[in-house]
Amino acid sequence: MIQEWAVINAVYRRCAAGAAALALVLGATGCGAAGSPAAHAPAGRSGEQADAARASGPKTPTARVPVLAQDRLEEAVLDERDLPGVSVNTIGTGTDGVGDGVVQPIPDRAAQPSACGPVNSALDGSSRFTPVASVKRMAQSKGSLATFYLVSYQQEDAVRVVDELRTALRTCKAFTSSTSYADREKILPIDDPDTGDEGVSFRLTDLLNSPGWDESIPVPESVVVIRSGSTVAIFSAMETAPRTNTYPKVPADIVTAQLKVLSTGAHATR
């Protein structure tokens, strides 16, 4: 039981903050509600479409797009105008990758093997490239919960972030990291999201470790990464029930609403 509470606390540091943790533990199945139609990520490309997209490599920008500064990026976070009933909360403050501020680049060598570097940094809303601005939020809609980063880059760097992540996912199956509380295994790319300019999605298992534990505790996680212009959006859902093999779904309504704000540059009017 002690270990299971430790799992909840460790996962929750990625998913939320404050007293809402108790509600998450008592009333939710995870950071994403598995099995709920509303929890499914946007329909993805599969088969020949996905293969062709991967073979074509990174998308070369055909036109310059605005690079969102910190204030513009914060304004671009979805709210109830875009998704009625959604609850969006800031997670902490400061510039250490939590809340508002600029996430720090994470070198590929922080992961072992280093070929998994782009996967490692994506899980912290980062990459090896220096961003312009970033925000981190927790969003809940219709009982589904997700954590997401919005990170703006120079446009060429934003394209490289997704390209390098896609390349890493072809061979990265497991890794350890100097920047993480957990080892990662069972990394598996799934269908590319069919929204935004380009993107990838994958799932993995976080292996939580702590001194005094007899064994690691597995926590399934699902991740969707989408580029919209010069902004990279990273959505994740984690299963908080210990020792389960169920991968939560990243909430499709949250992803769709957020990408619409990024692509149009404005909130919905009702």
Tab-separated table of C-alpha atoms in Angstrom, residues 102-259:
chain	number	residue	atom	x	y	z
A	102	VAL	CA	10.739	28.667	-20.992
A	103	VAL	CA	11.577	24.989	-20.717
A	104	GLN	CA	15.267	24.237	-20.836
A	105	PRO	CA	16.776	22.247	-23.718
A	106	ILE	CA	17.649	18.660	-22.817
A	107	PRO	CA	20.626	17.131	-24.635
A	108	ASP	CA	20.237	13.713	-26.189
A	109	ARG	CA	23.027	12.400	-23.962
A	110	ALA	CA	20.677	12.718	-20.961
A	111	ALA	CA	19.115	9.465	-22.170
A	112	GLN	CA	20.842	6.111	-22.399
A	113	PRO	CA	20.959	5.090	-25.152
A	114	SER	CA	21.303	8.624	-26.539
A	115	ALA	CA	19.262	7.627	-29.603
A	116	CYS	CA	16.259	7.863	-27.264
A	117	GLY	CA	17.089	11.479	-26.430
A	118	PRO	CA	14.196	13.042	-28.382
A	119	VAL	CA	11.718	10.733	-26.632
A	120	ASN	CA	13.174	11.547	-23.221
A	121	SER	CA	13.007	15.306	-23.762
A	122	ALA	CA	9.503	15.199	-25.275
A	123	LEU	CA	8.182	13.683	-22.052
A	124	ASP	CA	9.340	16.847	-20.270
A	125	GLY	CA	7.910	19.162	-22.927
A	126	SER	CA	11.359	19.862	-24.281
A	127	SER	CA	13.876	18.974	-26.993
A	128	ARG	CA	17.537	19.634	-27.697
A	129	PHE	CA	16.575	22.942	-29.333
A	130	THR	CA	16.210	26.215	-27.430
A	131	PRO	CA	12.550	27.322	-27.347
A	132	VAL	CA	11.188	30.843	-27.426
A	133	ALA	CA	8.423	30.323	-24.856
A	134	SER	CA	6.442	27.570	-23.168
A	135	VAL	CA	3.462	26.854	-20.953
A	136	LYS	CA	2.367	23.744	-19.076
A	137	ARG	CA	-1.221	23.066	-18.109
A	138	MET	CA	-3.511	20.375	-16.753
A	139	ALA	CA	-6.873	20.095	-18.500
A	140	GLN	CA	-9.944	18.080	-17.593
A	141	SER	CA	-13.018	17.523	-19.741
A	142	LYS	CA	-15.852	15.001	-19.372
A	143	GLY	CA	-13.921	13.072	-16.747
A	144	SER	CA	-10.768	12.776	-18.849
A	145	LEU	CA	-7.544	14.381	-17.685
A	146	ALA	CA	-4.408	15.361	-19.583
A	147	THR	CA	-1.262	17.352	-19.049
A	148	PHE	CA	0.014	19.395	-21.971
A	149	TYR	CA	2.856	21.654	-22.987
A	150	LEU	CA	2.757	24.351	-25.648
A	151	VAL	CA	6.283	25.207	-26.740
A	152	SER	CA	7.101	27.811	-29.384
A	153	TYR	CA	10.307	27.632	-31.415
A	154	GLN	CA	11.850	29.260	-34.406
A	155	GLN	CA	9.973	27.583	-37.227
A	156	GLU	CA	12.874	25.495	-38.523
A	157	ASP	CA	13.527	24.164	-35.027
A	158	ALA	CA	9.866	23.252	-34.530
A	159	VAL	CA	10.027	21.110	-37.673
A	160	ARG	CA	13.234	19.458	-36.485
A	161	VAL	CA	11.725	18.649	-33.075
A	162	VAL	CA	8.997	16.503	-34.624
A	163	ASP	CA	11.302	14.997	-37.244
A	164	GLU	CA	13.898	13.908	-34.684
A	165	LEU	CA	11.213	12.483	-32.407
A	166	ARG	CA	9.723	10.487	-35.279
A	167	THR	CA	13.161	9.136	-36.172
A	168	ALA	CA	13.930	8.189	-32.563
A	169	LEU	CA	10.652	6.308	-32.202
A	170	ARG	CA	11.661	3.934	-35.003
A	171	THR	CA	14.382	2.366	-32.870
A	172	CYS	CA	13.903	3.502	-29.256
A	173	LYS	CA	12.316	0.752	-27.174
A	174	ALA	CA	13.558	1.531	-23.643
A	175	PHE	CA	15.905	3.955	-21.893
A	176	THR	CA	17.105	5.416	-18.643
A	177	SER	CA	17.450	9.145	-18.073
A	178	SER	CA	19.415	11.531	-15.903
A	179	THR	CA	16.502	14.001	-15.996
A	180	SER	CA	13.673	11.680	-14.966
A	181	TYR	CA	12.321	9.977	-11.865
A	182	ALA	CA	11.575	6.820	-13.874
A	183	ASP	CA	13.036	4.429	-16.397
A	184	ARG	CA	11.012	3.938	-19.568
A	185	GLU	CA	10.211	0.773	-21.488
A	186	LYS	CA	7.735	-0.735	-23.964
A	187	ILE	CA	7.940	2.380	-26.146
A	188	LEU	CA	5.699	1.925	-29.161
A	189	PRO	CA	4.793	4.463	-31.874
A	190	ILE	CA	1.135	4.404	-32.876
A	191	ASP	CA	-0.864	6.154	-35.600
A	192	ASP	CA	0.202	9.700	-36.431
A	193	PRO	CA	-2.425	12.236	-35.300
A	194	ASP	CA	-4.490	13.540	-38.184
A	195	THR	CA	-4.493	17.163	-37.110
A	196	GLY	CA	-2.084	20.088	-37.101
A	197	ASP	CA	0.761	20.374	-39.601
A	198	GLU	CA	2.365	17.096	-38.547
A	199	GLY	CA	2.746	14.952	-35.482
A	200	VAL	CA	3.495	11.636	-33.845
A	201	SER	CA	1.956	9.639	-31.045
A	202	PHE	CA	3.305	6.844	-28.911
A	203	ARG	CA	2.824	4.956	-25.697
A	204	LEU	CA	5.245	3.700	-23.087
A	205	THR	CA	5.502	2.379	-19.561
A	206	ASP	CA	7.143	4.448	-16.822
A	207	LEU	CA	8.998	2.311	-14.287
A	208	LEU	CA	8.951	4.134	-10.963
A	209	ASN	CA	11.857	3.383	-8.653
A	210	SER	CA	12.664	4.477	-5.122
A	211	PRO	CA	15.201	3.389	-2.486
A	212	GLY	CA	13.713	0.704	-0.298
A	213	TRP	CA	11.278	-0.578	-2.899
A	214	ASP	CA	11.495	-4.263	-3.718
A	215	GLU	CA	10.629	-3.690	-7.355
A	216	SER	CA	9.750	-0.992	-9.867
A	217	ILE	CA	6.110	-0.080	-10.318
A	218	PRO	CA	4.856	0.253	-13.918
A	219	VAL	CA	2.697	3.211	-14.943
A	220	PRO	CA	1.328	3.256	-18.526
A	221	GLU	CA	1.450	6.571	-20.396
A	222	SER	CA	0.187	7.780	-23.782
A	223	VAL	CA	1.643	10.798	-25.605
A	224	VAL	CA	0.573	12.870	-28.625
A	225	VAL	CA	2.960	15.444	-30.129
A	226	ILE	CA	1.661	17.843	-32.788
A	227	ARG	CA	3.265	20.787	-34.568
A	228	SER	CA	1.106	23.745	-35.511
A	229	GLY	CA	3.210	26.306	-37.310
A	230	SER	CA	6.129	27.132	-35.032
A	231	THR	CA	4.473	25.737	-31.895
A	232	VAL	CA	4.837	22.153	-30.696
A	233	ALA	CA	2.007	20.835	-28.512
A	234	ILE	CA	2.704	17.793	-26.324
A	235	PHE	CA	-0.244	16.052	-24.663
A	236	SER	CA	0.120	13.169	-22.221
A	237	ALA	CA	-2.181	10.942	-20.204
A	238	MET	CA	-0.921	8.696	-17.407
A	239	GLU	CA	-2.644	5.807	-15.670
A	240	THR	CA	-2.614	6.352	-11.909
A	241	ALA	CA	-3.888	2.912	-10.937
A	242	PRO	CA	-0.706	0.972	-10.081
A	243	ARG	CA	0.254	-2.254	-11.822
A	244	THR	CA	-2.160	-2.020	-14.714
A	245	ASN	CA	-1.586	-2.825	-18.367
A	246	THR	CA	-4.227	-0.385	-19.571
A	247	TYR	CA	-2.939	2.572	-21.568
A	248	PRO	CA	-5.054	5.701	-21.075
A	249	LYS	CA	-6.271	7.654	-24.076
A	250	VAL	CA	-5.252	11.262	-24.630
A	251	PRO	CA	-8.567	13.198	-24.631
A	252	ALA	CA	-9.486	13.992	-28.231
A	253	ASP	CA	-11.693	16.967	-27.378
A	254	ILE	CA	-8.874	18.706	-25.516
A	255	VAL	CA	-6.389	18.082	-28.329
A	256	THR	CA	-8.795	19.230	-31.044
A	257	ALA	CA	-9.835	22.393	-29.219
A	258	GLN	CA	-6.262	23.392	-28.407
A	259	LEU	CA	-5.033	22.801	-31.954
